mmCIF file of C-alpha atoms and ligand atoms in Angstrom:
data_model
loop_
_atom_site.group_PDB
_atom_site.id
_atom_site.type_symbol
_atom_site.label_atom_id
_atom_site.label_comp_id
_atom_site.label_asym_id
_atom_site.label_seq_id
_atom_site.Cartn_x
_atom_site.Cartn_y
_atom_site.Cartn_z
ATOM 1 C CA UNK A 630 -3.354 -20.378 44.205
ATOM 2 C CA UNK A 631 0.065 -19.480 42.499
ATOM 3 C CA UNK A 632 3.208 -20.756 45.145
ATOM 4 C CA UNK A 633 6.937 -20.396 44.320
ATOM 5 C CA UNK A 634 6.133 -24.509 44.143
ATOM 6 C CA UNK A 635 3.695 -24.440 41.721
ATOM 7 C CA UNK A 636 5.225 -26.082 38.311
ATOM 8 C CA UNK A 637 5.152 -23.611 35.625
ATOM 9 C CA UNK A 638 3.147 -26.700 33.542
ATOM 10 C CA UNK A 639 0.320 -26.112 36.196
ATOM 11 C CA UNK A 640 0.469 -22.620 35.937
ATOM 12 C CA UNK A 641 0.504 -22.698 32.257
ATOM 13 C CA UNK A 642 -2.543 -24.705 32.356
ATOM 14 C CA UNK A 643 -4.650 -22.133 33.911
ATOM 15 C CA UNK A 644 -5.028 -20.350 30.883
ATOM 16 C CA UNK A 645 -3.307 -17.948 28.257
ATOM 17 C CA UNK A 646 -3.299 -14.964 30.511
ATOM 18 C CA UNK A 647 -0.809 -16.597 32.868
ATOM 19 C CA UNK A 648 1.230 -18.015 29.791
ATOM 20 C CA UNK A 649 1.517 -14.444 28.859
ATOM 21 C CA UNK A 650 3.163 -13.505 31.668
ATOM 22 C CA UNK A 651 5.514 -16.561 32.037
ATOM 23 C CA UNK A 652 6.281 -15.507 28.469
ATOM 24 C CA UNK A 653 6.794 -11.915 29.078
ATOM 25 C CA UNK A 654 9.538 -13.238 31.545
ATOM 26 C CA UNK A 655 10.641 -15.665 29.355
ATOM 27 C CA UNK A 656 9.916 -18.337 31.371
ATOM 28 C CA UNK A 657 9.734 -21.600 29.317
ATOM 29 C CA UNK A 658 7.008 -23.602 30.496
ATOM 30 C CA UNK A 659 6.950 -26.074 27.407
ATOM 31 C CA UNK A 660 10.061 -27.687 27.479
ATOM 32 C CA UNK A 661 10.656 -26.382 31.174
ATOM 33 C CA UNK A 662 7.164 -27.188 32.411
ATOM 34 C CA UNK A 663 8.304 -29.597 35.452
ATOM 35 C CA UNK A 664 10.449 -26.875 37.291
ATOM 36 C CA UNK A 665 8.878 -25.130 39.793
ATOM 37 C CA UNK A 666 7.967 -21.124 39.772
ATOM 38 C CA UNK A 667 10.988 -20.432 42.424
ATOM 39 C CA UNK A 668 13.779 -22.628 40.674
ATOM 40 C CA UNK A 669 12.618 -20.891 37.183
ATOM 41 C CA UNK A 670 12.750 -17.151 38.617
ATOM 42 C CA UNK A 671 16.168 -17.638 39.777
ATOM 43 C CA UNK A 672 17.706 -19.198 36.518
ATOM 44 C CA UNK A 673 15.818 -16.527 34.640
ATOM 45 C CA UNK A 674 17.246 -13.934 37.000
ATOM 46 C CA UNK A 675 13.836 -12.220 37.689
ATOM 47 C CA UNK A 676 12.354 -11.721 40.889
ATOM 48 C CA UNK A 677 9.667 -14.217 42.015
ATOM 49 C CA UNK A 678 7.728 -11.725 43.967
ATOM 50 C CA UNK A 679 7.033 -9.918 41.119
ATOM 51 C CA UNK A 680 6.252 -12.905 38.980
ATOM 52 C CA UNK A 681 3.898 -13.941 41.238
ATOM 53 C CA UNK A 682 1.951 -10.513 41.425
ATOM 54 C CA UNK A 683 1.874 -10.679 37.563
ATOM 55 C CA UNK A 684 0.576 -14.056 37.855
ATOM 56 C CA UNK A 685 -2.435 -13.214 40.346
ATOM 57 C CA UNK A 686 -3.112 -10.286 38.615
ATOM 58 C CA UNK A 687 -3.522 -12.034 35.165
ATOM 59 C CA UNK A 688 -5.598 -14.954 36.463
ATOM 60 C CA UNK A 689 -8.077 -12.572 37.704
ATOM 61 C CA UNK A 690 -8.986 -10.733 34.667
ATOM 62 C CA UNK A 691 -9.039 -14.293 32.941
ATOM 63 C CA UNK A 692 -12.757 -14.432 31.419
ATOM 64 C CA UNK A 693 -12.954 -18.079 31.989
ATOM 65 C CA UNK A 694 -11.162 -20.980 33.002
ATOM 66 C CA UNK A 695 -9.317 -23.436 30.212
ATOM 67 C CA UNK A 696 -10.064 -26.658 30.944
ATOM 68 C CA UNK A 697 -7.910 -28.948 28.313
ATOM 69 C CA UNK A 698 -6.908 -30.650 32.001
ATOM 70 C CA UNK A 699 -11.095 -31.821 32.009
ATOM 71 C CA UNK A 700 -11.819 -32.322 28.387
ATOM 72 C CA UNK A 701 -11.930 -35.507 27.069
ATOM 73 C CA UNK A 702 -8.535 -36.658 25.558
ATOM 74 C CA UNK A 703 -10.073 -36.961 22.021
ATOM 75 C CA UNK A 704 -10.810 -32.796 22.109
ATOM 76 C CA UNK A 705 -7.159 -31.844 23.397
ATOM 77 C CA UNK A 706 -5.661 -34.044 20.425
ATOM 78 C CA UNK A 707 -8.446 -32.306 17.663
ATOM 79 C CA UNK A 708 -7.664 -29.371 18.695
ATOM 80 C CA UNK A 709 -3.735 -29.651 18.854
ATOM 81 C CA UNK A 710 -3.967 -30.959 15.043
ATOM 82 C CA UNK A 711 -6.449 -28.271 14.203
ATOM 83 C CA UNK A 712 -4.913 -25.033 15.872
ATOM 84 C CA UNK A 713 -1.021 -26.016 15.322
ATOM 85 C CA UNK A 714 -0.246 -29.259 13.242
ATOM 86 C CA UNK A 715 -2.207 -27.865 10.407
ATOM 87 C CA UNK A 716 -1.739 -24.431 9.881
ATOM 88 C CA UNK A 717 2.293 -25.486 10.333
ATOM 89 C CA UNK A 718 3.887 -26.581 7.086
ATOM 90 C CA UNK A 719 2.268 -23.163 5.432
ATOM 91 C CA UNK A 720 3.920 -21.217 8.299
ATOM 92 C CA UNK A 721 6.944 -22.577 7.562
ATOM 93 C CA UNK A 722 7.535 -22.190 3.675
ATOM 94 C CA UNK A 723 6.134 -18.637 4.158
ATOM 95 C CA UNK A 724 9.081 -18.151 6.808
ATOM 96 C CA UNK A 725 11.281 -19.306 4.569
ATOM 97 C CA UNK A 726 10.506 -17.576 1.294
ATOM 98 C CA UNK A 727 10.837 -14.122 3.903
ATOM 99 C CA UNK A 728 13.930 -15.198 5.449
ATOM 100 C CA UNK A 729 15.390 -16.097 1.879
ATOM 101 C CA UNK A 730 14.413 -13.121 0.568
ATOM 102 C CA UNK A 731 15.609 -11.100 3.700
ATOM 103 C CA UNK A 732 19.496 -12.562 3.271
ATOM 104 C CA UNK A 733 19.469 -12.062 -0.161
ATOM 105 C CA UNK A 734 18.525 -8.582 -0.955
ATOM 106 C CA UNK A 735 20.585 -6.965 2.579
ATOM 107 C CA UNK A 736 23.002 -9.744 3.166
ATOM 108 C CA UNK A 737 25.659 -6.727 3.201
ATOM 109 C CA UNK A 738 23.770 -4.944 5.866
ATOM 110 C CA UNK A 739 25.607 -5.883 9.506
ATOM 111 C CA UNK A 740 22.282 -6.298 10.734
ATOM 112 C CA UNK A 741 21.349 -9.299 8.247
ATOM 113 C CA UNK A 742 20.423 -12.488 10.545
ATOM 114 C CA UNK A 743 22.887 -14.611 8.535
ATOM 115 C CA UNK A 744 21.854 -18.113 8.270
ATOM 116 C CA UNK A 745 18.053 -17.820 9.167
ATOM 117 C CA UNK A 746 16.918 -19.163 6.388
ATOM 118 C CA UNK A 747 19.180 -22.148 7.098
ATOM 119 C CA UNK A 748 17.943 -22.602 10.442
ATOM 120 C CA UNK A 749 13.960 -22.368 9.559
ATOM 121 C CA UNK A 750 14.284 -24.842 7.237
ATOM 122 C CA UNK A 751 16.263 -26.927 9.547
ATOM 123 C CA UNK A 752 13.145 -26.452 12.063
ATOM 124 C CA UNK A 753 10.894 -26.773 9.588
ATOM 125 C CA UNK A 754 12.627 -30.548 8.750
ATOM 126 C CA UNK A 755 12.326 -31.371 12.370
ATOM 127 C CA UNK A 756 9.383 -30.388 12.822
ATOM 128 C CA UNK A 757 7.114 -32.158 9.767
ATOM 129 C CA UNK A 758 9.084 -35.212 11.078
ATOM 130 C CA UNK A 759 7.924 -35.273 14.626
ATOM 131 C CA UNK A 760 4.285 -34.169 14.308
ATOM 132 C CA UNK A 761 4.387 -37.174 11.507
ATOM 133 C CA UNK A 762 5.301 -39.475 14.276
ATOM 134 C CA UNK A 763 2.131 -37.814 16.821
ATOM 135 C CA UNK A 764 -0.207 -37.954 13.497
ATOM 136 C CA UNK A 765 1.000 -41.695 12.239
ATOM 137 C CA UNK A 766 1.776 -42.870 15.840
ATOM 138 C CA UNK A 767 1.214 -41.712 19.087
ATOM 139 C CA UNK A 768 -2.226 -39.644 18.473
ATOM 140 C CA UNK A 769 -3.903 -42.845 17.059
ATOM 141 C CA UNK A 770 -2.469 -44.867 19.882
ATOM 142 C CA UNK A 771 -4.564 -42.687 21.901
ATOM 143 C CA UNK A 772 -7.189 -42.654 19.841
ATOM 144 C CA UNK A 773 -7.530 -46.262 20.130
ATOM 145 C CA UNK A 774 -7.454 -46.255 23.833
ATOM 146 C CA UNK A 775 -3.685 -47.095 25.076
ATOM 147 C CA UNK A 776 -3.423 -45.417 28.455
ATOM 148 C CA UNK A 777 -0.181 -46.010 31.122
ATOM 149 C CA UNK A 778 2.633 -47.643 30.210
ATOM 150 C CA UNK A 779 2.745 -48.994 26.957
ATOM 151 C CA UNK A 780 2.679 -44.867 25.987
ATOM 152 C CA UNK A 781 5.787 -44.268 28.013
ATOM 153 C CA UNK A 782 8.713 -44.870 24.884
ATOM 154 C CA UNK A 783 6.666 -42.816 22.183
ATOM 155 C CA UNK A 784 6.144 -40.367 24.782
ATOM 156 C CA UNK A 785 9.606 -39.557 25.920
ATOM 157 C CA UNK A 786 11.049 -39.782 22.344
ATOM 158 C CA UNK A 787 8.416 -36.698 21.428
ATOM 159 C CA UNK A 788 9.473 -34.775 25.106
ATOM 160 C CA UNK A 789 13.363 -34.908 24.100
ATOM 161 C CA UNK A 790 12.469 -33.712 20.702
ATOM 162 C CA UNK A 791 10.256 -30.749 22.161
ATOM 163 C CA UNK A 792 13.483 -30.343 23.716
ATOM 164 C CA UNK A 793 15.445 -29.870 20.834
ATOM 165 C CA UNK A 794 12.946 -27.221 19.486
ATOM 166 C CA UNK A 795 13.082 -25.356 22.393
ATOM 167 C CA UNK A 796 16.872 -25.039 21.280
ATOM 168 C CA UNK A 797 15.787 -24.674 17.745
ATOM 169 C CA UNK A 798 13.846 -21.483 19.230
ATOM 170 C CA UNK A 799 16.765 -20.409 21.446
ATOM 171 C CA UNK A 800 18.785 -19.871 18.530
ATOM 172 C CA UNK A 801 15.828 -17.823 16.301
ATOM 173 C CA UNK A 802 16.079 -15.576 19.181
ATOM 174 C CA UNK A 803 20.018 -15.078 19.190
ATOM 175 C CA UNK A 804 20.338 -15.030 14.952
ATOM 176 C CA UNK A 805 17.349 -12.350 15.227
ATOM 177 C CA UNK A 806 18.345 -10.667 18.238
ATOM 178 C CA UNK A 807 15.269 -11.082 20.406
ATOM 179 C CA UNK A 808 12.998 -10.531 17.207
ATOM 180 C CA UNK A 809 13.869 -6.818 17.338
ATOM 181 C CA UNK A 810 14.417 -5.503 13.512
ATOM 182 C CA UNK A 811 17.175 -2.868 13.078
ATOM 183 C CA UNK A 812 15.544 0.873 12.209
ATOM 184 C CA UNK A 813 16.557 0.187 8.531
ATOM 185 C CA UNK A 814 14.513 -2.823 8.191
ATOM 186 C CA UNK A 815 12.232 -3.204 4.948
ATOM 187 C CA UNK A 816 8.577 -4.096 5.560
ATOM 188 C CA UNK A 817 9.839 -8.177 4.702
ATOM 189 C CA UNK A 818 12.060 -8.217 7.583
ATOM 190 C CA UNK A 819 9.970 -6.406 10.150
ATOM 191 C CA UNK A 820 7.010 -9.132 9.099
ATOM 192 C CA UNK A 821 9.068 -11.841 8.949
ATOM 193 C CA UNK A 822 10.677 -10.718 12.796
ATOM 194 C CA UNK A 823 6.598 -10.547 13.858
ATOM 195 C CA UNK A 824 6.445 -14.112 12.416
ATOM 196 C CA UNK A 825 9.017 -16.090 14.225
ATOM 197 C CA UNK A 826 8.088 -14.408 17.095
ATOM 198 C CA UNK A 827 4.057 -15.574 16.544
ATOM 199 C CA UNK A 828 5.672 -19.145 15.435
ATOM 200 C CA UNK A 829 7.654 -18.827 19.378
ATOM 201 C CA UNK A 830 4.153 -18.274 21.180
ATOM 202 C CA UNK A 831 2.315 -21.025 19.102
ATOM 203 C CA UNK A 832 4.791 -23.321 19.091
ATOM 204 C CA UNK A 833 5.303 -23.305 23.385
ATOM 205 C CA UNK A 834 1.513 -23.088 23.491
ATOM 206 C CA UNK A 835 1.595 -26.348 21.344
ATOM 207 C CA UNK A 836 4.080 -28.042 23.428
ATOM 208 C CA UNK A 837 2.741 -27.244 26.596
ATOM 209 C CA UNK A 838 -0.513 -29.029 25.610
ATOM 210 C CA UNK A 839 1.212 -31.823 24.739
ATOM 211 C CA UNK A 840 4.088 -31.971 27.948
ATOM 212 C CA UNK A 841 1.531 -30.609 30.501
ATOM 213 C CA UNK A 842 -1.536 -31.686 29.420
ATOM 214 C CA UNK A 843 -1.971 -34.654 26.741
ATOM 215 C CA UNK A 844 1.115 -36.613 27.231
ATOM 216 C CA UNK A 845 0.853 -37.076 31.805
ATOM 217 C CA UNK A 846 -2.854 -37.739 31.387
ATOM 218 C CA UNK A 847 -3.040 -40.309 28.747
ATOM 219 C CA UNK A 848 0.313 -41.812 30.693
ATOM 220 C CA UNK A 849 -2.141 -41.879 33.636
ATOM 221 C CA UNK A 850 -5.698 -42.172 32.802
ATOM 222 C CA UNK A 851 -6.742 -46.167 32.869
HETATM 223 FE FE1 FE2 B 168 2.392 -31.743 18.179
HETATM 224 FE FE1 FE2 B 169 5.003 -32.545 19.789
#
């Protein structure tokens, strides 16, 4: 049952349904996952009520329950490393190759999201660096059986750099103006606009495995 309390981490967890509607609101439950539903309405400027309609109404068409909260820590980190780490560093240098090619051939057009290509490969630096530090560090710690405590640095060095991509994603938004191409856009741009906005979903989907779902349990779980 969905309560202006609820976190939006829990109500992420229910499923992708309910993440697309905290999305649609732009309601960051990755990096803002602790806050509750009320707290994040108001800073969002959207009304709660409605949110919570949305909500109920999403979570009953949802087919069937996702239960990363159940599955066996092992699973959630295979599948974070298949679904996202993976598939990343391709993502990236295609972004970039678009975005370079985008500034180069309209960079006169007022339009042009000046210093994209800049800021991808900025994200893309960060990026390769912290999921080196899950793959090399934290995810084998895991692996191996470390529970409680002895997690607690790695883990709060990997939530303040979530942090800093939720920034990083703030600011794709602003240099691309909410992802929407101008009517003159070429085929490159409109793709590459489709793009960052697919790299937004996947990458708060990512985080909110790891900030609502991997990271509390295996600080928990004895
Ligand atoms: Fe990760
Ligand atoms: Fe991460």
């Amino acid at each position: 049952m969905i309560n202006p309390l609820s976190t939006l981490g829990d109500i992420a967890a229910t499923g992708p349904e309910t993440r697309g509607v905290l999305l649609r609101y732009q309601l960051d439950f990755c990096c803002g996952g602790r806050r509750s539903l009320a707290d994040s309405c108001e800073r969002a400027g959207v009304r709660l009520e409605q949110v919570i309609a949305d909500l109920e109404s999403a979570s009953q068409r949802r087919p069937s329950p996702e239960d990363w909260q159940n599955r066996p820590l092992e699973e959630v980190i295979q599948h974070i490393m298949k679904r996202y780490h993976n598939p990343l560093p391709q993502q990236l240098e295609g972004l970039i190759a678009a975005a370079g090619k985008v500034e180069r051939v309209h960079g006169e057009k007022s339009a042009c999201p000046v210093g994209l290509t800049a800021h991808i490969r900025n994200i893309q630096g960060e990026l390769m660096n912290h999921m080196a530090k899950e793959e090399h560090v934290l995810f084998p710690a895991i692996l191996s059986g470390k529970r409680g405590e002895m997690l607690g640095g790695p883990v709060m060095v990997m939530m303040r750099e979530h942090d800093a991509h939720g920034e990083n994603l703030r600011r794709t938004r602003t240099l691309t103006r909410d992802f929407v191409p101008p009517p003159e856009a070429c085929a490159t741009w409109r793709t590459l606009y489709d793009e960052l906005a697919r790299l937004e979903k996947e990458l708060m989907e990512h985080i909110h495995l790891e900030n609502n779902i991997l990271f509390p349990r295996a600080l928990r779980e004895n």
